[in-house]
Coordinates of C-alpha atoms and ligand atoms in Angstrom, one line a residue:
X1 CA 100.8 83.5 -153.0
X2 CA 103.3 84.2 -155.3
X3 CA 104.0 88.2 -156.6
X4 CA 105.7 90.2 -159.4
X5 CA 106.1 93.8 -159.4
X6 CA 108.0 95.2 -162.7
X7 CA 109.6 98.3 -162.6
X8 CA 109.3 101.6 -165.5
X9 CA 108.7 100.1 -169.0
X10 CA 110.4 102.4 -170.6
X11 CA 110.2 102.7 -174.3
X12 CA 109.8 100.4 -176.9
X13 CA 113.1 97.9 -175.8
X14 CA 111.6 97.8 -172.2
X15 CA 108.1 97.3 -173.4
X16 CA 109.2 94.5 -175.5
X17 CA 111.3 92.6 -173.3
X18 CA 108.4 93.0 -170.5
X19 CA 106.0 91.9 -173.5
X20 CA 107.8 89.1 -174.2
X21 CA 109.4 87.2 -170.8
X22 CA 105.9 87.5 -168.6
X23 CA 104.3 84.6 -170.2
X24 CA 106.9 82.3 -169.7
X25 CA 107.5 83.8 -165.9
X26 CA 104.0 83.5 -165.1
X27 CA 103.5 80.2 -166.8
X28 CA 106.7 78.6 -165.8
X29 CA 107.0 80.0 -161.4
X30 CA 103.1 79.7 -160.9
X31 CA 102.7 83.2 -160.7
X32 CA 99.3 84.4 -158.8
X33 CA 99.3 88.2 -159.3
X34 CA 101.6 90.7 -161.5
X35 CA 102.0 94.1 -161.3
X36 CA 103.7 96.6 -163.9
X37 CA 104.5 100.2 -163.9
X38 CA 104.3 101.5 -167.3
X39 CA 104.3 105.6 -166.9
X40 CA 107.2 105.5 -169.8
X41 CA 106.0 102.7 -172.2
X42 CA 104.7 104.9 -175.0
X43 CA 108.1 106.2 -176.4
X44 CA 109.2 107.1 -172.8
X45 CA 106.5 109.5 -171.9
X46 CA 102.9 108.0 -170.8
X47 CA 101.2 104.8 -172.1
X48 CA 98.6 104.6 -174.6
X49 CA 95.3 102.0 -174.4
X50 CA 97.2 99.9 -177.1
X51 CA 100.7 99.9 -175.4
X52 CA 97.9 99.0 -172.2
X53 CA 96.4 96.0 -173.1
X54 CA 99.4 94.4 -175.3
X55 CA 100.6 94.5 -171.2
X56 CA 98.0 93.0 -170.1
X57 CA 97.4 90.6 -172.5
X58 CA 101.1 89.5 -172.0
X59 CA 99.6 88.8 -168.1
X60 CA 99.8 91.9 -166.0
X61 CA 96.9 92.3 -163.8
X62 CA 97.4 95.9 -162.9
X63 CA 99.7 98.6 -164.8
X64 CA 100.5 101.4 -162.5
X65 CA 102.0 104.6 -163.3
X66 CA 103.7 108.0 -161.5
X67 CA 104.1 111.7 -162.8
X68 CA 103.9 110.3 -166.5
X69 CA 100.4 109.3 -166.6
X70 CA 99.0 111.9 -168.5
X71 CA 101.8 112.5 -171.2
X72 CA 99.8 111.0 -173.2
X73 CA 96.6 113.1 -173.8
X74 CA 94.3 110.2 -174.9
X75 CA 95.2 108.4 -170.8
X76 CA 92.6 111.0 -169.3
X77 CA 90.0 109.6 -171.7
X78 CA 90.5 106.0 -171.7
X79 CA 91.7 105.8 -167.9
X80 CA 87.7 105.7 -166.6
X81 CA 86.7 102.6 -168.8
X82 CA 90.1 100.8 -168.3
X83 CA 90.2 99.6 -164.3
X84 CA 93.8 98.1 -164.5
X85 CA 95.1 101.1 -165.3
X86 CA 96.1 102.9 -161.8
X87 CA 97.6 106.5 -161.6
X88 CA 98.8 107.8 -158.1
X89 CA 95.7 107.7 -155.4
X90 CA 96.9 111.7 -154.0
X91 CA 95.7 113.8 -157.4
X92 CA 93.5 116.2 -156.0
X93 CA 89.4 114.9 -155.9
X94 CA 88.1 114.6 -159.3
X95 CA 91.1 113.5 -161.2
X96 CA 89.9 110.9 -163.4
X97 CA 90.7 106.9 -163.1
X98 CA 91.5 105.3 -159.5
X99 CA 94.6 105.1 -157.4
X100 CA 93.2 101.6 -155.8
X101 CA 91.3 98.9 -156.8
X102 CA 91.1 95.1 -155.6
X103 CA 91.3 92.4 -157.9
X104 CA 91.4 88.9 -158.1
X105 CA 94.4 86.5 -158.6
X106 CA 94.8 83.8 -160.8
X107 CA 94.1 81.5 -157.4
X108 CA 91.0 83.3 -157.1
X109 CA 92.8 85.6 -153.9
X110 CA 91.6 88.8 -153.7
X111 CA 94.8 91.5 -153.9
X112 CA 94.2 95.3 -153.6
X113 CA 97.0 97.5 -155.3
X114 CA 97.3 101.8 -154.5
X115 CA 99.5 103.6 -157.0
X116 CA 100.8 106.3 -154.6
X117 CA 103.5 109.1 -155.5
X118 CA 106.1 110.9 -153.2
X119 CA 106.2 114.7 -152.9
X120 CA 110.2 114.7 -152.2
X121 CA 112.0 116.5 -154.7
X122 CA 108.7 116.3 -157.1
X123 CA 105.9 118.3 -158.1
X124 CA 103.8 118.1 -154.8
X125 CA 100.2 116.1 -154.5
X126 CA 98.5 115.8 -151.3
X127 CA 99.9 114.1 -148.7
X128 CA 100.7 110.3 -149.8
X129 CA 100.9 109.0 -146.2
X130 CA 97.2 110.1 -145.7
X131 CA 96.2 108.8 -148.9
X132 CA 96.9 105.4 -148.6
X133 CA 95.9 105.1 -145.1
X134 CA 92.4 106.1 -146.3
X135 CA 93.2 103.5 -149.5
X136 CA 93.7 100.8 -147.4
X137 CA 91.1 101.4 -144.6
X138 CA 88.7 99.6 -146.1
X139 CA 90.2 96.5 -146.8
X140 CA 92.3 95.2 -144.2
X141 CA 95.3 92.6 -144.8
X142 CA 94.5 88.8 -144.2
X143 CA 90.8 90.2 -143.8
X144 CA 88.8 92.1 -146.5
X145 CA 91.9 90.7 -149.0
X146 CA 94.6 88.8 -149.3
X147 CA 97.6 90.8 -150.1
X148 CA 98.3 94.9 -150.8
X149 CA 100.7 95.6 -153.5
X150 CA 101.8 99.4 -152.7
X151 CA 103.6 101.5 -155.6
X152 CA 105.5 104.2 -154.0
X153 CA 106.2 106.4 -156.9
X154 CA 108.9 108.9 -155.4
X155 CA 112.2 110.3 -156.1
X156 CA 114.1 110.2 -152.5
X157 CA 115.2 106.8 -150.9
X158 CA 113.8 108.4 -147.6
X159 CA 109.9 108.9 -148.4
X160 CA 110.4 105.6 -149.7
X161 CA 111.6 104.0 -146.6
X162 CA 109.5 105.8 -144.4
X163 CA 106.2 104.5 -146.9
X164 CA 107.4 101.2 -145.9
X165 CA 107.7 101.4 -142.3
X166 CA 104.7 103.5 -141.9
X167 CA 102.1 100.7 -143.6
X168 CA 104.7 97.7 -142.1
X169 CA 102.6 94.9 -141.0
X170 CA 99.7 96.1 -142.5
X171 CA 100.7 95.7 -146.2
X172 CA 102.4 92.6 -148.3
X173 CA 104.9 95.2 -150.5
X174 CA 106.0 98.4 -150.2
X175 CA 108.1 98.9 -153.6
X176 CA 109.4 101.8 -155.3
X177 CA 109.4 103.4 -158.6
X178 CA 110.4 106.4 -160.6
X179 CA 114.3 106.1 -160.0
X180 CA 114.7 103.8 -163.1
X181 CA 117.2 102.0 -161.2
X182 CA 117.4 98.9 -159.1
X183 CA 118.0 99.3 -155.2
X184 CA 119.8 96.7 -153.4
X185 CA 117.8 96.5 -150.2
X186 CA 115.1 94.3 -150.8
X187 CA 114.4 92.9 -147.6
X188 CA 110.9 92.0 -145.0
X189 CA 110.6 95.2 -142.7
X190 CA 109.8 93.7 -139.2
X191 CA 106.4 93.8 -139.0
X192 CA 106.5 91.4 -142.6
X193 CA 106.1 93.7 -145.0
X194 CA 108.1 93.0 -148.1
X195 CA 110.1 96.1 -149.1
X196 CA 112.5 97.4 -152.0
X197 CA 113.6 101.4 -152.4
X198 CA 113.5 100.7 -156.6
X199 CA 112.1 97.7 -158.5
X200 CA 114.6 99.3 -161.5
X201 CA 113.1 100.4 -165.1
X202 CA 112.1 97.6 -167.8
X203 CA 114.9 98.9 -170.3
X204 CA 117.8 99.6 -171.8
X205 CA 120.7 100.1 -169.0
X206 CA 123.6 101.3 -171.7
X207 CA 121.4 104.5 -171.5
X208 CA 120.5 107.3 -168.4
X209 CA 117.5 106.2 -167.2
X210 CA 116.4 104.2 -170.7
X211 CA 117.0 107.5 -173.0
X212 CA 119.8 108.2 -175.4
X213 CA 122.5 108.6 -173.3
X214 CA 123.8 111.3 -176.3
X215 CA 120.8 114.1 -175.3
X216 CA 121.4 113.7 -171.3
X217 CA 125.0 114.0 -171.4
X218 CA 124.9 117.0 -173.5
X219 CA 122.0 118.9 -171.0
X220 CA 124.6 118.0 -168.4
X221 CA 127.5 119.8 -170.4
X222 CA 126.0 122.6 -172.1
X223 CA 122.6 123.4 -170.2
X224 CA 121.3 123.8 -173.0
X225 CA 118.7 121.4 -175.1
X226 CA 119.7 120.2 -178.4
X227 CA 117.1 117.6 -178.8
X228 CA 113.9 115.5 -177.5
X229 CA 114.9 112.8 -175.1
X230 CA 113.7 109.9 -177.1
X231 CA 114.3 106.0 -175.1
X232 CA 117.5 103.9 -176.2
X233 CA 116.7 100.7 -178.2
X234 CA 119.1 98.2 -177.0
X235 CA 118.3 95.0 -175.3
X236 CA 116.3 95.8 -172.1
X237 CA 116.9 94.3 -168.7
X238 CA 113.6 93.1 -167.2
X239 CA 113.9 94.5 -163.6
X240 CA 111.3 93.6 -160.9
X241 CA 111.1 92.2 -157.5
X242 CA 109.5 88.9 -156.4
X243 CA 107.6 88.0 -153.3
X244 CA 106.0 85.0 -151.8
X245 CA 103.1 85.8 -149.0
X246 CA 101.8 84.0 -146.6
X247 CA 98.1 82.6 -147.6
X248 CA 96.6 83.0 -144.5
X249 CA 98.2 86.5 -143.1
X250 CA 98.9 88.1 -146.4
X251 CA 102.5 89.1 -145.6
X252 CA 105.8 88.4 -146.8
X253 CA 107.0 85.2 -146.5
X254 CA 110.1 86.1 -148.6
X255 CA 111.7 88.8 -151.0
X256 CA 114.3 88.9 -154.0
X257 CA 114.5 90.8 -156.9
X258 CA 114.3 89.6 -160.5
X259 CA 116.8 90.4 -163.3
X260 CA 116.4 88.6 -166.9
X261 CA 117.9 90.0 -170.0
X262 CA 120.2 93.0 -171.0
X263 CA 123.7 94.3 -169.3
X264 CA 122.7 93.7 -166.0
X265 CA 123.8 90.9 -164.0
X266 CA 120.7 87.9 -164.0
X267 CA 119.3 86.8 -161.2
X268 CA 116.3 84.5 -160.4
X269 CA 114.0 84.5 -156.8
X270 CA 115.8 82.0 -155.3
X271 CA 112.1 80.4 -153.9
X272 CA 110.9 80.1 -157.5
X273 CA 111.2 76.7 -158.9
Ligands
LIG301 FE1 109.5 106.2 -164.7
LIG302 FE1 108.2 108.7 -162.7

């Protein structure tokens, strides 16, 4: 089966260039399943039911998120009726929306995906190694479904890596988020797990982190804000990573990242097309 996992839309320019290049991937590499984080679509904070299903209408099955999710106030209302829409699975009990759900593929595969965030160096949740091993219990790999897309939303490398070899064998991707900037480890863990430290954002790199690089700079300088970060509007980089599983096991067959568009250098899965 054949995966996509876009990092951070963020803003209108990564939106956009998300928006507009998954028809043609999904259509043109036989795509079976595609997953998008979109905490900073709406203007770089949140994402709004609009900004939500222009996403998936462009062909994302699932839109997951991180510490954004509820910038936008209207998210804790529309979350429960909209089951595509993830937010991390550790929010304490009674949070609304989901943190997992299974869905099925366009090949008719059954794929479970668990929006998860790190406590490293951000606000703390309950404990996220827990939390998806009580997310995943119920649906074993190459058993119950067919492949488990994990989103480790987190700030330090190290959570990260130790999120992929704690579920390693037992998942088909372990991929991070939040950092807004592709990692160059991609690689399959030894059990088979597919694994990559940052997918990167959906947006403009001539930027920090897909805002005005202007506002930033200054808070660096001065410590003081002068203005709202508000996202930079020049052509976005669609930043992702790709993996192929294997039908029968659910695991990772083989890894690369995804590049298209923008400043940063293009590259194409070498096992598409
Ligand atoms: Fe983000
Ligand atoms: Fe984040």
């Amino acid at each position: 089966m054949k995966l996509l996992f876009l990092g951070d839309l963020v803003g209108r320019a990564g939106r956009s260039a998300a928006i507009e290049a998954l028809p043609g991937l999904i259509e043109e590499n036989g795509l079976d399943f595609v997953v998008v984080n979109g905490e900073n679509s709406a203007s770089g904070f949140g994402i709004t039911e609009q900004i939500l299903q222009d996403v998936v209408d462009a062909g994302a099955d699932v839109v997951t998120t991180g510490n954004h999710v509820w910038d936008q106030r209207e998210t804790l209302v529309y979350i429960d009726r909209q089951p595509r829409l993830l937010r991390p699975v550790n929010f304490p009990a009674g949070t609304p929306g989901r943190g997992v759900n299974i869905y099925s593929a366009r090949n008719g595969a059954q794929v479970a995906v668990v929006n998860v965030m790190g406590r490293v160096y951000m606000d703390p949740l309950d404990d996220p190694f827990a939390a998806v091993e009580r997310a995943i219990a119920d649906c074993p790999l190459g058993h119950v479904v067919d492949a488990i897309i994990i989103d480790m939303h987190a700030e330090a490398t190290s959570e990260k890596q130790a999120m992929g070899h704690f579920l390693d064998g037992r998942v088909s991707l372990v991929v991070g988020t939040h950092t807004h900037v592709p990692t160059a480890d991609h690689q399959i863990l030894p059990g088979g797990t597919a694994y990559m430290s940052d997918a990167g954002m959906c947006g403009d790199y001539d930027s920090v982190l897909g805002m005005e690089k202007e506002e930033p700079v200054q808070r660096f300088l001065r410590k003081v804000p002068s203005s709202r970060f508000t996202p930079a509007l020049g052509e976005a980089t669609v930043c992702g990573v790709a993996v192929e599983t294997d039908d029968r096991t659910g695991l990772a067959v083989a890894v690369a990242p995804l590049r298209v568009g923008g400043r940063l250098e293009p590259v194409i899965p070498h096992f598409w097309r």
